[in-house]
Amino acid sequence: MIIDLPSTTTSKVNKKLVELRETGGAVALGRVLTLAIITDDGAQAEEAIAAANEASREHPCRVVLIAKGARRAAARLDAQIRIGGDAGASEVIMLRLYGPLADEGASCLVPLLLPDAPVVAWWPYETPKVPAEDPIGRLAHRRITDAKSERNPVKALEHRAAVYADGDTDLAWTRLTSWRALLATALDLPPHEKVESATVTGRADSPSTTLLAAWLASALGVPVTRVRAQDGQGIVSVVLQRRSGQIVLERPNGQFATLTQPGQPDRRLTLHRRSIRDCLIEELRRLDPDEIYSQTLQALPKVEGGSAGASTSRRGTGSRTRTKTATAGKSAGRAGGKTTARTAAAAPAATSPVAGTGTTRSRRTAEPKPSRRGSTAAARSRSRAKNGEDTAGEQG
């Protein structure tokens, strides 16, 4: 059931909720929390409500969606109440705020909060600079953001680390749960060797890839490199280097992964990309601060750069090595040539190994042009020299 209340007030919305509760039998006291969703008006609002409705089947809650409309319009509050099949296991209240009211979401939210129930704030798209200092963020026990929706997801994570407060979390972190579980399970299997280094490969715009690399750096205390993948979606692979070999968890297609370990057969695992619904359900299970997420954010500076810089560095090193080798070869050639010239100049003309080089002989001894017989002998000497024979005695 959907009830529209155009140009209304929060007081009228509350009265309508009480009326529906008395006639329809919906009990608000059965809700375990209030989920406040803050977004712009439009298709984004409907997508957020759909995810919240699915999550409410595990966490019955009151969903209050605050949709910010045109700020140049006159001050107006349009409300919509959804219950029954249109609201899943929750009751949904949509508040569309226009004009000056667009910035007064907290004032409109307070009258609709469930008594003695925790509040969770979720920004599925645009996020305030400091969620904990936002008016709605101050009311919430947990604050859920999504770095994936930002223009620069990696920079958004760095900003999250700078302004982190207890209760903050991000769906980019929640998407890592399956990866973290599989990697932890792989390390529990023998041989129980220390990890020496790790490499995480993923799309350049994947904040989850960066967070996974930071988590490994924080948990293992080893060098971790983040490599940019050209193909694939999100996280593509993780390589853990140990003395006995590599542990490789690779997901090239975003659905199935392959786990490779030394001395173990390859295992094919289901590793789908998690939906917003699944991530939201997981985040609503806990209301206490996520200490592991906090430690992971602080470990972001420990992650080394992506593949572009690394590849450039390798190519540059190879070019410099080849250049140095070629230069050394040329220098050696020049040095060898000079040594040969000096040796030839110092040696007597009779013992100079210059068979067939009449120019050098005429310059040193001023001998007359050799006869036809001498030319034939010289030709034979050159032929024998090509075959690797020692012709010094015959020339003498």
Coordinates of C-alpha atoms in Angstrom, one line a residue:
M1 CA 0.0 0.0 0.0
I2 CA 1.3 3.5 -0.9
I3 CA -0.2 6.6 0.6
D4 CA 0.9 10.0 -0.8
L5 CA 0.8 13.1 1.4
P6 CA 1.7 16.2 -0.7
S7 CA 2.6 19.5 0.9
T8 CA 2.4 18.1 4.4
T9 CA 4.3 18.2 7.7
T10 CA 6.1 15.6 9.9
S11 CA 3.2 15.9 12.4
K12 CA 0.7 14.9 9.8
V13 CA 2.9 12.0 8.7
N14 CA 3.1 10.7 12.3
K15 CA -0.7 10.9 12.6
K16 CA -1.1 8.9 9.4
L17 CA 1.3 6.3 10.6
V18 CA -0.7 5.8 13.8
E19 CA -3.9 5.6 11.8
L20 CA -2.4 2.9 9.5
R21 CA -1.1 1.0 12.5
E22 CA -4.5 0.9 14.1
T23 CA -6.4 -0.1 11.0
G24 CA -3.8 -2.4 9.4
G25 CA -2.2 -3.9 12.5
A26 CA 1.4 -2.9 11.6
V27 CA 3.4 -2.7 14.9
A28 CA 6.2 -0.2 14.8
L29 CA 7.6 -1.6 18.1
G30 CA 8.6 -4.7 16.2
R31 CA 11.2 -2.8 14.3
V32 CA 14.8 -3.2 15.4
L33 CA 16.2 0.0 14.1
T34 CA 15.6 3.1 12.0
L35 CA 17.5 3.2 8.7
A36 CA 17.9 6.8 7.4
I37 CA 18.8 7.0 3.7
I38 CA 20.0 10.3 2.4
T39 CA 20.1 10.9 -1.4
D40 CA 18.9 13.1 -4.2
D41 CA 15.4 12.8 -5.6
G42 CA 15.0 10.7 -8.7
A43 CA 15.8 7.1 -9.8
Q44 CA 18.6 6.9 -7.2
A45 CA 16.0 7.1 -4.4
E46 CA 14.0 4.1 -5.8
E47 CA 17.2 2.0 -6.1
A48 CA 18.1 2.7 -2.5
I49 CA 14.6 1.8 -1.3
A50 CA 14.6 -1.5 -3.3
A51 CA 17.9 -2.5 -1.5
A52 CA 16.5 -1.4 1.9
N53 CA 13.4 -3.5 1.4
E54 CA 15.4 -6.6 0.6
A55 CA 17.6 -5.9 3.7
S56 CA 14.6 -5.5 5.9
R57 CA 13.6 -9.1 5.4
E58 CA 16.5 -9.9 7.8
H59 CA 16.4 -6.7 9.8
P60 CA 12.8 -5.4 10.2
C61 CA 13.2 -1.6 10.4
R62 CA 11.6 1.7 9.7
V63 CA 13.1 3.2 6.6
V64 CA 13.1 6.9 6.3
L65 CA 14.3 8.2 2.9
I66 CA 15.3 11.8 2.8
A67 CA 15.3 12.9 -0.9
K68 CA 16.7 16.3 -1.6
G69 CA 14.8 18.1 -4.3
A70 CA 15.3 21.4 -6.1
R71 CA 16.8 24.0 -3.8
R72 CA 15.4 26.9 -5.9
A73 CA 11.8 25.8 -5.4
A74 CA 9.5 27.0 -2.7
A75 CA 9.8 25.3 0.7
R76 CA 7.7 22.2 0.6
L77 CA 7.6 18.7 2.1
D78 CA 6.0 15.9 0.1
A79 CA 5.7 12.6 1.9
Q80 CA 4.9 9.1 0.9
I81 CA 4.2 6.1 3.2
R82 CA 4.7 2.5 2.0
I83 CA 3.6 -0.5 4.0
G84 CA 2.7 -4.1 3.3
G85 CA 4.0 -5.7 0.1
D86 CA 5.5 -2.4 -1.1
A87 CA 7.7 -2.1 1.9
G88 CA 9.0 -5.6 2.5
A89 CA 9.3 -6.3 6.2
S90 CA 9.7 -2.6 7.0
E91 CA 7.6 0.5 6.7
V92 CA 9.0 3.1 4.3
I93 CA 8.6 6.8 4.7
M94 CA 9.8 9.0 1.8
L95 CA 10.4 12.7 2.5
R96 CA 10.9 14.9 -0.5
L97 CA 12.4 18.2 0.6
Y98 CA 12.3 21.3 -1.6
G99 CA 13.7 24.7 -1.3
P100 CA 15.3 25.7 2.1
L101 CA 14.0 22.4 3.6
A102 CA 16.5 20.4 1.4
D103 CA 19.2 21.2 4.0
E104 CA 17.0 20.4 7.0
G105 CA 16.9 16.7 6.7
A106 CA 17.8 16.1 10.4
S107 CA 15.0 18.3 11.6
C108 CA 12.5 16.3 9.5
L109 CA 14.0 13.0 10.6
V110 CA 13.9 13.4 14.4
P111 CA 10.0 13.3 14.7
L112 CA 9.9 10.0 12.8
L113 CA 12.6 8.1 14.7
L114 CA 11.4 5.0 16.6
P115 CA 11.7 5.3 20.3
D116 CA 14.7 3.5 22.0
A117 CA 15.8 2.1 18.6
P118 CA 19.3 2.6 17.1
V119 CA 19.7 4.8 14.1
V120 CA 21.8 3.8 11.0
A121 CA 22.5 6.5 8.4
W122 CA 23.3 5.4 4.8
W123 CA 24.5 7.7 2.0
P124 CA 24.4 5.4 -1.1
Y125 CA 25.7 8.1 -3.5
E126 CA 26.8 11.6 -2.4
T127 CA 28.6 11.6 0.9
P128 CA 29.2 14.5 3.3
K129 CA 32.8 15.5 3.8
V130 CA 32.8 14.4 7.4
P131 CA 29.9 11.9 8.0
A132 CA 30.3 12.0 11.8
E133 CA 29.8 15.8 11.9
D134 CA 26.8 15.8 9.5
P135 CA 23.5 16.7 11.3
I136 CA 22.1 13.3 10.4
G137 CA 25.4 11.6 11.1
R138 CA 25.3 12.9 14.7
L139 CA 22.0 11.1 15.3
A140 CA 23.3 7.8 14.0
H141 CA 25.1 4.9 15.7
R142 CA 26.5 3.7 12.4
R143 CA 27.2 5.7 9.3
I144 CA 27.4 3.8 6.0
T145 CA 29.0 5.3 2.9
D146 CA 30.1 3.9 -0.5
A147 CA 33.4 5.0 -2.0
K148 CA 32.6 3.3 -5.2
S149 CA 30.0 6.0 -6.0
E150 CA 32.6 8.8 -5.7
R151 CA 34.4 10.4 -8.7
N152 CA 37.8 9.3 -7.4
P153 CA 37.2 6.2 -5.2
V154 CA 40.8 5.9 -4.0
K155 CA 41.1 9.5 -2.9
A156 CA 37.7 9.1 -1.2
L157 CA 39.2 6.3 0.9
E158 CA 42.2 8.4 1.9
H159 CA 39.7 11.1 3.0
R160 CA 37.7 8.5 4.9
A161 CA 40.9 7.6 6.8
A162 CA 41.6 11.2 7.7
V163 CA 38.1 11.9 9.1
Y164 CA 37.3 8.4 10.5
A165 CA 35.2 8.2 13.6
D166 CA 33.9 5.2 15.5
G167 CA 30.8 4.0 13.7
D168 CA 31.9 4.8 10.2
T169 CA 32.0 2.1 7.6
D170 CA 32.0 1.7 3.8
L171 CA 30.4 -0.8 1.5
A172 CA 33.7 -1.0 -0.4
W173 CA 35.0 -2.7 2.8
T174 CA 31.9 -4.9 3.1
R175 CA 32.5 -6.3 -0.4
L176 CA 35.8 -7.8 0.8
T177 CA 34.3 -10.2 3.3
S178 CA 34.4 -13.3 1.0
W179 CA 37.9 -12.5 -0.2
R180 CA 39.2 -12.1 3.4
A181 CA 37.5 -15.4 4.5
L182 CA 39.0 -17.4 1.6
L183 CA 42.5 -16.0 2.1
A184 CA 42.4 -16.6 5.8
T185 CA 41.3 -20.2 5.1
A186 CA 44.1 -20.7 2.6
L187 CA 46.7 -19.6 5.1
D188 CA 45.4 -22.0 7.7
L189 CA 46.4 -24.9 5.5
P190 CA 49.9 -26.4 5.7
P191 CA 52.7 -25.6 5.2
H192 CA 52.4 -22.9 7.9
E193 CA 55.0 -20.6 6.4
K194 CA 55.3 -16.8 6.8
V195 CA 54.1 -14.7 3.9
E196 CA 57.0 -12.7 2.5
S197 CA 55.1 -10.4 0.2
A198 CA 51.7 -9.9 -1.5
T199 CA 50.3 -8.6 -4.7
V200 CA 46.7 -7.5 -5.2
T201 CA 45.4 -6.9 -8.8
G202 CA 42.3 -5.1 -9.7
R203 CA 40.7 -2.3 -11.6
A204 CA 42.2 1.2 -11.1
D205 CA 38.8 2.6 -10.0
S206 CA 38.2 -0.3 -7.5
P207 CA 38.3 1.0 -3.9
S208 CA 37.8 -2.6 -2.7
T209 CA 41.1 -3.6 -4.3
T210 CA 42.9 -0.8 -2.4
L211 CA 41.3 -1.8 0.8
L212 CA 42.2 -5.4 0.4
A213 CA 45.8 -4.5 -0.2
A214 CA 45.8 -2.3 2.9
W215 CA 44.2 -5.1 5.0
L216 CA 46.9 -7.5 4.0
A217 CA 49.6 -4.9 4.8
S218 CA 48.0 -4.4 8.2
A219 CA 47.4 -8.0 9.1
L220 CA 50.6 -9.6 7.7
G221 CA 53.0 -6.8 8.1
V222 CA 54.7 -7.5 4.7
P223 CA 55.2 -5.4 1.6
V224 CA 52.0 -5.3 -0.5
T225 CA 51.8 -4.0 -4.1
R226 CA 48.6 -2.9 -5.8
V227 CA 48.6 -3.7 -9.5
R228 CA 46.2 -2.2 -12.0
A229 CA 44.3 -4.8 -14.1
Q230 CA 43.4 -4.1 -17.7
D231 CA 40.6 -6.7 -17.8
G232 CA 38.1 -8.0 -15.3
Q233 CA 35.8 -6.4 -12.7
G234 CA 36.7 -5.1 -9.3
I235 CA 39.3 -7.4 -7.6
V236 CA 40.9 -9.8 -10.1
S237 CA 43.6 -11.7 -8.2
V238 CA 45.6 -11.9 -5.0
V239 CA 49.1 -13.5 -4.8
L240 CA 50.7 -14.4 -1.5
Q241 CA 54.4 -15.2 -1.8
R242 CA 55.9 -17.8 0.6
R243 CA 59.1 -19.8 0.6
S244 CA 57.5 -22.9 -0.7
G245 CA 55.6 -21.1 -3.5
Q246 CA 52.7 -18.8 -4.2
I247 CA 49.1 -18.9 -3.0
V248 CA 47.0 -17.5 -5.9
L249 CA 43.3 -16.6 -5.6
E250 CA 42.2 -15.4 -9.1
R251 CA 38.7 -14.3 -10.2
P252 CA 39.0 -13.2 -13.9
N253 CA 35.2 -13.1 -14.7
G254 CA 33.7 -11.6 -11.5
Q255 CA 31.8 -14.9 -10.7
F256 CA 34.1 -17.8 -10.2
A257 CA 37.5 -17.9 -8.6
T258 CA 40.4 -20.4 -8.7
L259 CA 42.6 -21.1 -5.6
T260 CA 46.1 -22.4 -6.3
Q261 CA 48.4 -23.6 -3.6
P262 CA 51.7 -25.6 -3.7
G263 CA 51.1 -29.3 -3.2
Q264 CA 47.3 -28.9 -3.4
P265 CA 45.0 -29.4 -6.4
D266 CA 43.4 -26.3 -7.9
R267 CA 40.0 -25.5 -6.4
R268 CA 37.2 -23.7 -8.2
L269 CA 35.2 -21.5 -5.9
T270 CA 32.1 -19.4 -6.2
L271 CA 33.0 -15.7 -5.6
H272 CA 30.3 -13.5 -7.0
R273 CA 30.5 -9.7 -6.8
R274 CA 28.3 -8.8 -3.8
S275 CA 25.2 -6.8 -4.4
I276 CA 24.3 -3.7 -2.4
R277 CA 21.5 -5.7 -0.7
D278 CA 24.0 -8.3 0.6
C279 CA 26.4 -5.6 1.8
L280 CA 23.6 -3.6 3.5
I281 CA 22.4 -6.8 5.3
E282 CA 25.8 -7.5 6.7
E283 CA 26.4 -3.9 7.9
L284 CA 23.1 -3.8 9.7
R285 CA 24.1 -6.9 11.8
R286 CA 26.4 -4.9 13.9
L287 CA 26.2 -1.5 15.6
D288 CA 29.6 -1.4 17.3
P289 CA 32.7 0.2 15.8
D290 CA 34.6 -1.8 13.2
E291 CA 38.1 -1.8 14.5
I292 CA 39.5 -3.9 11.7
Y293 CA 38.2 -1.4 9.2
S294 CA 39.8 1.4 11.1
Q295 CA 43.2 -0.3 11.1
T296 CA 42.9 -1.0 7.4
L297 CA 42.3 2.7 6.7
Q298 CA 45.4 3.6 8.7
A299 CA 47.4 1.1 6.6
L300 CA 46.6 2.7 3.2
P301 CA 49.9 4.5 3.0
K302 CA 51.7 1.2 3.3
V303 CA 50.4 0.0 0.0
E304 CA 52.8 0.4 -2.9
G305 CA 51.8 1.8 -6.2
G306 CA 50.0 0.3 -9.2
S307 CA 51.4 -1.6 -12.2
A308 CA 51.9 1.4 -14.5
G309 CA 54.7 2.9 -12.4
A310 CA 56.2 -0.6 -11.8
S311 CA 56.1 -1.4 -15.5
T312 CA 57.6 1.9 -16.5
S313 CA 60.3 1.4 -13.9
R314 CA 61.2 -2.0 -15.2
R315 CA 61.2 -0.8 -18.8
G316 CA 63.4 2.1 -17.8
T317 CA 65.8 -0.1 -16.0
G318 CA 66.0 -2.5 -18.9
S319 CA 66.7 0.4 -21.3
R320 CA 69.4 1.7 -19.1
T321 CA 71.0 -1.7 -18.8
R322 CA 71.0 -2.2 -22.5
T323 CA 72.4 1.2 -23.1
K324 CA 75.2 0.6 -20.6
T325 CA 75.9 -2.7 -22.2
A326 CA 76.1 -1.3 -25.7
T327 CA 78.3 1.6 -24.4
A328 CA 80.6 -0.8 -22.6
G329 CA 80.8 -2.9 -25.8
K330 CA 81.7 0.1 -27.9
S331 CA 84.3 1.2 -25.4
A332 CA 85.8 -2.2 -25.3
G333 CA 85.9 -2.3 -29.1
R334 CA 87.7 1.0 -29.2
A335 CA 90.1 0.0 -26.5
G336 CA 90.8 -3.3 -28.3
G337 CA 91.4 -1.5 -31.5
K338 CA 93.8 0.9 -29.9
T339 CA 95.7 -2.0 -28.2
T340 CA 96.0 -3.8 -31.5
A341 CA 97.3 -0.7 -33.2
R342 CA 99.9 -0.1 -30.5
T343 CA 101.0 -3.8 -30.5
A344 CA 101.3 -3.8 -34.3
A345 CA 103.3 -0.6 -34.2
A346 CA 105.7 -1.9 -31.5
A347 CA 106.2 -5.3 -33.2
P348 CA 108.8 -5.8 -36.0
A349 CA 107.6 -5.7 -39.5
A350 CA 108.8 -9.2 -40.1
T351 CA 106.6 -10.7 -37.4
S352 CA 103.5 -8.5 -37.8
P353 CA 100.5 -10.7 -38.4
V354 CA 99.2 -8.6 -41.3
A355 CA 99.1 -11.2 -44.0
G356 CA 97.3 -9.8 -47.0
T357 CA 97.2 -6.2 -45.6
G358 CA 99.6 -4.6 -48.0
T359 CA 98.8 -1.1 -46.8
T360 CA 100.2 -1.6 -43.3
R361 CA 103.3 -3.4 -44.6
S362 CA 104.1 -0.8 -47.2
R363 CA 103.7 2.0 -44.5
R364 CA 106.1 0.2 -42.1
T365 CA 108.7 -1.3 -44.4
A366 CA 108.2 0.5 -47.7
E367 CA 108.6 -2.9 -49.5
P368 CA 107.8 -3.2 -53.2
K369 CA 104.5 -4.6 -54.3
P370 CA 104.5 -8.4 -53.9
S371 CA 104.7 -10.6 -56.9
R372 CA 102.0 -12.9 -58.2
R373 CA 103.6 -15.8 -56.2
G374 CA 103.5 -13.7 -53.0
S375 CA 99.9 -12.8 -53.7
T376 CA 99.0 -16.5 -54.1
A377 CA 100.8 -17.3 -50.8
A378 CA 99.0 -14.5 -49.0
A379 CA 95.6 -15.8 -50.3
R380 CA 96.4 -19.2 -49.0
S381 CA 97.3 -17.8 -45.7
R382 CA 94.0 -15.9 -45.5
S383 CA 92.2 -19.1 -46.3
R384 CA 94.0 -21.1 -43.6
A385 CA 93.4 -18.3 -41.1
K386 CA 89.6 -18.5 -41.8
N387 CA 89.8 -22.3 -41.1
G388 CA 91.4 -21.6 -37.7
E389 CA 95.0 -22.7 -38.6
D390 CA 98.0 -20.9 -37.3
T391 CA 99.8 -19.3 -40.2
A392 CA 102.4 -17.2 -38.3
G393 CA 105.2 -19.7 -39.2
E394 CA 104.5 -19.7 -42.9
Q395 CA 104.2 -16.0 -43.1
G396 CA 107.6 -15.6 -41.4

